[in-house]
PDB file of C-alpha atoms in Angstrom:
ATOM      1  CA  MET A 590      73.312 -86.884  83.264  1.00 46.00           C
ATOM      2  CA  ALA A 591      74.489 -90.398  83.575  1.00 50.00           C
ATOM      3  CA  THR A 592      74.584 -91.978  87.069  1.00 53.00           C
ATOM      4  CA  LEU A 593      76.815 -95.021  88.189  1.00 50.00           C
ATOM      5  CA  THR A 594      75.465 -98.584  88.846  1.00 52.00           C
ATOM      6  CA  LYS A 595      75.930-100.264  92.309  1.00 48.00           C
ATOM      7  CA  SER A 596      78.430-102.613  90.710  1.00 45.00           C
ATOM      8  CA  GLU A 597      80.497 -99.659  89.051  1.00 52.00           C
ATOM      9  CA  SER A 598      80.399 -97.680  92.176  1.00 52.00           C
ATOM     10  CA  SER A 599      81.481-100.542  94.220  1.00 46.00           C
ATOM     11  CA  ARG A 600      84.460-101.322  91.641  1.00 49.00           C
ATOM     12  CA  ILE A 601      85.402 -97.717  91.804  1.00 53.00           C
ATOM     13  CA  ASN A 602      85.414 -97.540  95.639  1.00 50.00           C
ATOM     14  CA  GLY A 603      87.493-100.711  95.768  1.00 48.00           C
ATOM     15  CA  ALA A 604      90.079 -99.228  93.143  1.00 48.00           C
ATOM     16  CA  LYS A 605      90.453 -96.282  95.621  1.00 51.00           C
ATOM     17  CA  SER A 606      91.071 -98.435  98.575  1.00 50.00           C
ATOM     18  CA  ARG A 607      94.658 -98.448  99.935  1.00 49.00           C
ATOM     19  CA  GLY A 608      94.463-101.247 102.353  1.00 51.00           C
ATOM     20  CA  PRO A 609      93.822-101.016 106.266  1.00 53.00           C
ATOM     21  CA  VAL A 610      94.925 -97.928 108.411  1.00 54.00           C
ATOM     22  CA  THR A 611      93.645 -98.727 111.677  1.00 55.00           C
ATOM     23  CA  PRO A 612      95.421-101.041 114.146  1.00 53.00           C
ATOM     24  CA  GLU A 613      92.840-103.748 113.975  1.00 54.00           C
ATOM     25  CA  GLY A 614      92.954-103.635 110.196  1.00 49.00           C
ATOM     26  CA  LYS A 615      96.628-104.148 110.017  1.00 48.00           C
ATOM     27  CA  GLN A 616      96.673-106.596 112.668  1.00 49.00           C
ATOM     28  CA  ARG A 617      94.005-108.615 110.428  1.00 49.00           C
ATOM     29  CA  SER A 618      96.108-108.317 107.667  1.00 50.00           C
ATOM     30  CA  SER A 619      99.259-109.733 109.318  1.00 47.00           C
ATOM     31  CA  MET A 620      97.175-112.684 110.708  1.00 52.00           C
ATOM     32  CA  ASN A 621      96.150-113.401 107.142  1.00 55.00           C
ATOM     33  CA  ALA A 622      99.900-114.129 106.113  1.00 55.00           C
ATOM     34  CA  VAL A 623      99.746-116.677 108.900  1.00 55.00           C
ATOM     35  CA  LYS A 624      96.580-118.269 107.429  1.00 65.00           C
ATOM     36  CA  HIS A 625      98.126-118.400 103.923  1.00 58.00           C
ATOM     37  CA  ALA A 626     101.182-120.275 105.380  1.00 65.00           C
ATOM     38  CA  ILE A 627      99.038-122.984 107.007  1.00 70.00           C
ATOM     39  CA  LEU A 628      96.787-123.202 103.795  1.00 72.00           C
ATOM     40  CA  ALA A 629      99.808-123.838 101.763  1.00 76.00           C
ATOM     41  CA  LYS A 630     100.942-126.867 103.915  1.00 76.00           C
ATOM     42  CA  HIS A 631      97.486-128.607 102.887  1.00 79.00           C
ATOM     43  CA  ILE A 632      97.383-127.440  99.260  1.00 83.00           C
ATOM     44  CA  CYS A 633     101.041-127.812  98.012  1.00 87.00           C
ATOM     45  CA  LEU A 634     102.585-131.379  97.452  1.00 85.00           C
ATOM     46  CA  ASN A 635     105.836-132.371  99.371  1.00 87.00           C
ATOM     47  CA  ILE A 636     107.864-131.667  96.030  1.00 86.00           C
ATOM     48  CA  GLU A 637     106.630-128.194  95.766  1.00 89.00           C
ATOM     49  CA  LYS A 638     107.556-125.010  97.729  1.00 89.00           C
ATOM     50  CA  PRO A 639     104.848-123.470  99.716  1.00 90.00           C
ATOM     51  CA  GLU A 640     106.367-119.984  99.262  1.00 92.00           C
ATOM     52  CA  ILE A 641     105.146-120.136  95.731  1.00 91.00           C
ATOM     53  CA  PHE A 642     101.547-120.645  96.781  1.00 92.00           C
ATOM     54  CA  GLU A 643     101.903-117.995  99.855  1.00 92.00           C
ATOM     55  CA  GLN A 644     102.935-115.629  97.229  1.00 93.00           C
ATOM     56  CA  LEU A 645     100.328-116.481  94.982  1.00 94.00           C
ATOM     57  CA  VAL A 646      97.578-115.722  97.361  1.00 93.00           C
ATOM     58  CA  ALA A 647      99.324-112.719  98.550  1.00 93.00           C
ATOM     59  CA  ASP A 648      99.334-111.326  94.964  1.00 95.00           C
ATOM     60  CA  PHE A 649      95.447-112.182  94.793  1.00 96.00           C
ATOM     61  CA  CYS A 650      94.712-110.437  97.960  1.00 94.00           C
ATOM     62  CA  THR A 651      96.752-107.314  96.951  1.00 93.00           C
ATOM     63  CA  ARG A 652      94.815-107.053  93.727  1.00 95.00           C
ATOM     64  CA  LEU A 653      91.460-107.881  95.210  1.00 95.00           C
ATOM     65  CA  GLN A 654      91.666-106.421  98.861  1.00 92.00           C
ATOM     66  CA  PRO A 655      89.399-108.884 100.561  1.00 93.00           C
ATOM     67  CA  ALA A 656      87.598-106.752 103.600  1.00 91.00           C
ATOM     68  CA  ASP A 657      86.918-109.522 105.901  1.00 91.00           C
ATOM     69  CA  ASP A 658      87.303-113.372 106.303  1.00 91.00           C
ATOM     70  CA  VAL A 659      84.389-114.214 104.082  1.00 93.00           C
ATOM     71  CA  GLU A 660      85.806-112.237 101.084  1.00 95.00           C
ATOM     72  CA  LEU A 661      89.218-113.798 102.090  1.00 93.00           C
ATOM     73  CA  ARG A 662      87.872-117.383 101.728  1.00 93.00           C
ATOM     74  CA  LEU A 663      86.679-116.538  98.170  1.00 96.00           C
ATOM     75  CA  VAL A 664      90.191-115.143  97.043  1.00 95.00           C
ATOM     76  CA  GLU A 665      91.747-118.200  98.693  1.00 94.00           C
ATOM     77  CA  GLN A 666      89.451-120.332  96.340  1.00 95.00           C
ATOM     78  CA  ALA A 667      90.388-118.378  93.504  1.00 96.00           C
ATOM     79  CA  ALA A 668      94.008-118.527  94.261  1.00 96.00           C
ATOM     80  CA  MET A 669      94.030-122.563  94.951  1.00 95.00           C
ATOM     81  CA  ALA A 670      92.345-123.284  91.650  1.00 96.00           C
ATOM     82  CA  GLN A 671      94.925-121.003  89.890  1.00 96.00           C
ATOM     83  CA  LEU A 672      97.712-122.911  91.414  1.00 95.00           C
ATOM     84  CA  ARG A 673      96.076-126.198  90.485  1.00 95.00           C
ATOM     85  CA  TYR A 674      95.638-124.960  86.721  1.00 96.00           C
ATOM     86  CA  GLU A 675      99.312-123.990  86.658  1.00 94.00           C
ATOM     87  CA  ARG A 676     100.635-127.148  88.328  1.00 93.00           C
ATOM     88  CA  VAL A 677      98.758-129.040  85.467  1.00 93.00           C
ATOM     89  CA  ALA A 678      99.363-126.828  82.482  1.00 91.00           C
ATOM     90  CA  ALA A 679     102.692-125.649  83.268  1.00 87.00           C
ATOM     91  CA  SER A 680     104.254-128.741  84.879  1.00 87.00           C
ATOM     92  CA  THR A 681     102.351-132.002  84.360  1.00 90.00           C
ATOM     93  CA  GLU A 682     101.576-131.317  80.796  1.00 91.00           C
ATOM     94  CA  THR A 683     105.270-131.020  79.952  1.00 92.00           C
ATOM     95  CA  ALA A 684     106.196-134.030  82.189  1.00 93.00           C
ATOM     96  CA  MET A 685     103.707-136.061  80.541  1.00 93.00           C
ATOM     97  CA  PHE A 686     105.280-135.445  77.016  1.00 94.00           C
ATOM     98  CA  VAL A 687     108.743-136.039  78.079  1.00 94.00           C
ATOM     99  CA  LEU A 688     108.049-139.032  79.947  1.00 94.00           C
ATOM    100  CA  LYS A 689     106.386-140.442  76.791  1.00 94.00           C
ATOM    101  CA  MET A 690     109.005-139.209  74.430  1.00 95.00           C
ATOM    102  CA  ASP A 691     111.917-140.821  76.719  1.00 95.00           C
ATOM    103  CA  ASP A 692     109.701-144.290  76.585  1.00 95.00           C
ATOM    104  CA  GLN A 693     109.627-144.114  72.995  1.00 95.00           C
ATOM    105  CA  ALA A 694     113.177-143.144  72.417  1.00 94.00           C
ATOM    106  CA  PRO A 695     114.684-146.514  71.701  1.00 94.00           C
ATOM    107  CA  GLU A 696     111.682-147.687  69.074  1.00 93.00           C
ATOM    108  CA  VAL A 697     111.863-144.383  67.360  1.00 93.00           C
ATOM    109  CA  ALA A 698     115.872-144.589  67.058  1.00 92.00           C
ATOM    110  CA  LYS A 699     115.120-147.810  64.958  1.00 92.00           C
ATOM    111  CA  GLN A 700     112.617-146.509  62.689  1.00 91.00           C
ATOM    112  CA  TYR A 701     114.176-143.214  61.808  1.00 91.00           C
ATOM    113  CA  GLU A 702     117.655-142.231  61.119  1.00 88.00           C
ATOM    114  CA  SER A 703     117.175-138.609  62.528  1.00 89.00           C
ATOM    115  CA  VAL A 704     114.214-137.054  63.892  1.00 91.00           C
ATOM    116  CA  ASP A 705     113.762-133.440  65.078  1.00 94.00           C
ATOM    117  CA  PRO A 706     111.918-131.996  68.027  1.00 93.00           C
ATOM    118  CA  PRO A 707     108.485-131.323  66.765  1.00 93.00           C
ATOM    119  CA  THR A 708     108.377-134.745  64.908  1.00 94.00           C
ATOM    120  CA  ARG A 709     109.359-136.435  68.389  1.00 94.00           C
ATOM    121  CA  PHE A 710     106.680-134.377  70.214  1.00 94.00           C
ATOM    122  CA  ALA A 711     104.059-135.518  67.273  1.00 95.00           C
ATOM    123  CA  ILE A 712     104.742-139.015  67.710  1.00 94.00           C
ATOM    124  CA  ALA A 713     104.351-138.826  71.432  1.00 94.00           C
ATOM    125  CA  PHE A 714     101.287-136.769  71.382  1.00 94.00           C
ATOM    126  CA  THR A 715      99.786-139.207  68.608  1.00 93.00           C
ATOM    127  CA  SER A 716     100.656-142.029  70.886  1.00 93.00           C
ATOM    128  CA  LEU A 717      99.030-140.664  74.170  1.00 92.00           C
ATOM    129  CA  ALA A 718      95.912-139.846  72.167  1.00 91.00           C
ATOM    130  CA  ASN A 719      95.565-143.274  70.667  1.00 91.00           C
ATOM    131  CA  GLU A 720      96.294-145.167  73.992  1.00 86.00           C
ATOM    132  CA  GLY A 721      93.970-143.609  76.352  1.00 82.00           C
ATOM    133  CA  ASN A 722      92.372-140.506  77.598  1.00 88.00           C
ATOM    134  CA  SER A 723      95.037-138.867  79.392  1.00 89.00           C
ATOM    135  CA  ILE A 724      95.343-135.876  77.004  1.00 90.00           C
ATOM    136  CA  GLN A 725      91.490-135.400  77.361  1.00 91.00           C
ATOM    137  CA  LEU A 726      91.488-135.798  81.168  1.00 92.00           C
ATOM    138  CA  MET A 727      94.201-133.334  81.314  1.00 93.00           C
ATOM    139  CA  LEU A 728      92.515-130.736  79.403  1.00 93.00           C
ATOM    140  CA  ARG A 729      89.168-131.112  81.258  1.00 95.00           C
ATOM    141  CA  TYR A 730      90.995-130.637  84.350  1.00 95.00           C
ATOM    142  CA  GLN A 731      92.522-127.592  83.224  1.00 96.00           C
ATOM    143  CA  GLN A 732      89.190-126.164  82.261  1.00 96.00           C
ATOM    144  CA  THR A 733      87.321-127.304  85.515  1.00 97.00           C
ATOM    145  CA  MET A 734      90.167-125.298  87.418  1.00 97.00           C
ATOM    146  CA  LEU A 735      89.632-122.317  85.369  1.00 97.00           C
ATOM    147  CA  ARG A 736      85.938-122.389  85.945  1.00 98.00           C
ATOM    148  CA  GLN A 737      86.499-122.720  89.821  1.00 97.00           C
ATOM    149  CA  ARG A 738      88.372-119.823  89.807  1.00 97.00           C
ATOM    150  CA  ASP A 739      86.190-117.635  87.711  1.00 98.00           C
ATOM    151  CA  SER A 740      83.329-118.762  89.911  1.00 97.00           C
ATOM    152  CA  ALA A 741      85.099-117.798  93.147  1.00 97.00           C
ATOM    153  CA  LEU A 742      85.800-114.319  91.708  1.00 97.00           C
ATOM    154  CA  LYS A 743      82.260-113.911  90.453  1.00 97.00           C
ATOM    155  CA  GLN A 744      81.134-114.774  93.770  1.00 97.00           C
ATOM    156  CA  LEU A 745      83.376-112.077  95.334  1.00 96.00           C
ATOM    157  CA  HIS A 746      81.924-109.493  92.820  1.00 96.00           C
ATOM    158  CA  GLU A 747      78.357-110.261  93.758  1.00 96.00           C
ATOM    159  CA  LEU A 748      78.790-110.272  97.414  1.00 95.00           C
ATOM    160  CA  ARG A 749      80.318-107.001  96.981  1.00 95.00           C
ATOM    161  CA  THR A 750      77.714-105.787  95.124  1.00 94.00           C
ATOM    162  CA  LYS A 751      74.714-106.762  97.050  1.00 94.00           C
ATOM    163  CA  PHE A 752      76.470-106.425 100.649  1.00 91.00           C
ATOM    164  CA  PRO A 753      78.995-103.644 100.280  1.00 87.00           C
ATOM    165  CA  ILE A 754      81.428-102.919 103.138  1.00 76.00           C
ATOM    166  CA  LEU A 755      82.662 -99.449 103.446  1.00 69.00           C
ATOM    167  CA  ASN A 756      86.336 -98.752 103.598  1.00 59.00           C
ATOM    168  CA  GLU A 757      88.114 -98.114 106.882  1.00 54.00           C
ATOM    169  CA  PRO A 758      87.895 -94.751 107.771  1.00 54.00           C
ATOM    170  CA  ASP A 759      91.270 -92.682 107.774  1.00 54.00           C
ATOM    171  CA  ALA A 760      92.594 -90.602 110.363  1.00 53.00           C
ATOM    172  CA  PRO A 761      90.446 -87.494 111.078  1.00 58.00           C
ATOM    173  CA  ALA A 762      91.339 -84.346 109.821  1.00 57.00           C
ATOM    174  CA  GLU A 763      92.011 -81.449 111.919  1.00 59.00           C
ATOM    175  CA  THR A 764      89.058 -78.980 112.171  1.00 60.00           C
ATOM    176  CA  PRO A 765      90.064 -75.389 110.803  1.00 58.00           C
ATOM    177  CA  GLN A 766      89.619 -72.766 113.479  1.00 61.00           C
ATOM    178  CA  THR A 767      87.150 -70.116 112.820  1.00 58.00           C
ATOM    179  CA  VAL A 768      88.560 -66.672 112.339  1.00 53.00           C
ATOM    180  CA  GLU A 769      85.987 -63.997 113.641  1.00 56.00           C
ATOM    181  CA  SER A 770      84.933 -61.467 111.269  1.00 53.00           C
ATOM    182  CA  THR A 771      85.403 -57.784 112.209  1.00 50.00           C
ATOM    183  CA  SER A 772      82.639 -56.450 109.912  1.00 52.00           C
ATOM    184  CA  HIS A 773      80.447 -56.279 112.787  1.00 53.00           C
ATOM    185  CA  ASP A 774      82.618 -54.932 115.498  1.00 54.00           C
ATOM    186  CA  PRO A 775      80.327 -53.393 118.096  1.00 52.00           C
ATOM    187  CA  ARG A 776      82.831 -50.640 119.039  1.00 56.00           C
ATOM    188  CA  ARG A 777      82.286 -49.186 115.469  1.00 54.00           C
ATOM    189  CA  THR A 778      79.506 -46.618 115.335  1.00 50.00           C
ATOM    190  CA  THR A 779      76.680 -46.445 112.832  1.00 49.00           C
ATOM    191  CA  ASN A 780      78.389 -43.580 111.088  1.00 53.00           C
ATOM    192  CA  GLU A 781      81.529 -45.333 110.445  1.00 54.00           C
ATOM    193  CA  LEU A 782      79.620 -48.282 109.067  1.00 52.00           C
ATOM    194  CA  ARG A 783      77.537 -46.008 106.682  1.00 54.00           C
ATOM    195  CA  PRO A 784      79.230 -45.598 103.254  1.00 56.00           C
ATOM    196  CA  GLN A 785      80.866 -41.828 102.831  1.00 58.00           C
ATOM    197  CA  PRO A 786      79.892 -39.814  99.707  1.00 55.00           C
ATOM    198  CA  LEU A 787      82.323 -39.530  96.955  1.00 54.00           C
ATOM    199  CA  GLU A 788      84.097 -36.378  96.529  1.00 54.00           C
ATOM    200  CA  HIS A 789      83.445 -34.477  93.423  1.00 51.00           C
ATOM    201  CA  THR A 790      86.421 -34.157  91.212  1.00 51.00           C
ATOM    202  CA  GLY A 791      84.938 -33.024  87.894  1.00 50.00           C
ATOM    203  CA  ILE A 792      84.360 -29.655  86.486  1.00 49.00           C
ATOM    204  CA  ALA A 793      80.879 -29.017  84.869  1.00 49.00           C
ATOM    205  CA  HIS A 794      79.098 -25.923  83.485  1.00 50.00           C
ATOM    206  CA  THR A 795      81.874 -23.567  83.463  1.00 51.00           C
ATOM    207  CA  SER A 796      80.880 -19.949  82.176  1.00 50.00           C
ATOM    208  CA  ALA A 797      83.194 -17.887  80.036  1.00 49.00           C
ATOM    209  CA  ALA A 798      83.681 -15.626  83.244  1.00 49.00           C
ATOM    210  CA  ASP A 799      85.060 -18.406  85.295  1.00 50.00           C
ATOM    211  CA  ARG A 800      87.454 -19.276  82.615  1.00 49.00           C
ATOM    212  CA  THR A 801      89.066 -15.898  82.798  1.00 48.00           C
ATOM    213  CA  TYR A 802      91.073 -14.035  85.757  1.00 47.00           C
ATOM    214  CA  SER A 803      92.097 -10.401  85.085  1.00 49.00           C
ATOM    215  CA  GLY A 804      92.354 -11.318  81.348  1.00 52.00           C
ATOM    216  CA  HIS A 805      94.320 -14.626  81.834  1.00 53.00           C
ATOM    217  CA  PRO A 806      93.031 -18.076  82.085  1.00 53.00           C
ATOM    218  CA  ARG A 807      92.442 -19.266  85.384  1.00 52.00           C
ATOM    219  CA  PRO A 808      94.986 -21.653  86.384  1.00 54.00           C
ATOM    220  CA  GLY A 809      93.707 -25.188  86.496  1.00 54.00           C
ATOM    221  CA  LEU A 810      90.793 -24.774  84.067  1.00 51.00           C
ATOM    222  CA  PRO A 811      90.901 -25.680  80.360  1.00 53.00           C
ATOM    223  CA  HIS A 812      91.496 -22.964  77.859  1.00 52.00           C
ATOM    224  CA  TYR A 813      89.306 -23.179  74.921  1.00 50.00           C
TER     225      TYR A 813
END
């Protein structure tokens, strides 16, 4: 029979977790929300909404269920790396090409009568690639943020595998009351406990004389 490894057992137990159930655990969870808000003020730019980062950290915490402050820091590191990656991949990259296309618009209008959007993007991309290393730098930055996120998640997994923390216990269940058995009632006598013989209901070895009574079959006896 196959047995679960320590990492598999830790993953299964983590999936069963329903979060804190004790007052201390719920208080710690509410304090985490305050920490997220403070962290958002330092990690977000002044043109960004801190609520977006707070929601991102909350999503990571809901999925990963940090059990203490050590695990929470690793979860926050993963969330910060994810925010920086999305900032560049979803915003900075787009803004970089839009800015270049707007800068090239007068020159492109002189060279071409009409240019479709894919061609405009190709011209901007080629120009950025030839003029400097902005595209290469952007791609390296994105890969670095992804590696930092994956590294934090890996450290969290290793921490839980080597130093597992038991889930907080649920409220104790009520102890069922024991019902006293009456099979050994001292008031009952030995004869009452002794099994009684079964009544004999069958008819065996009936003679011919027993089968007749005054020339007629006895009532209740089979007639052959």
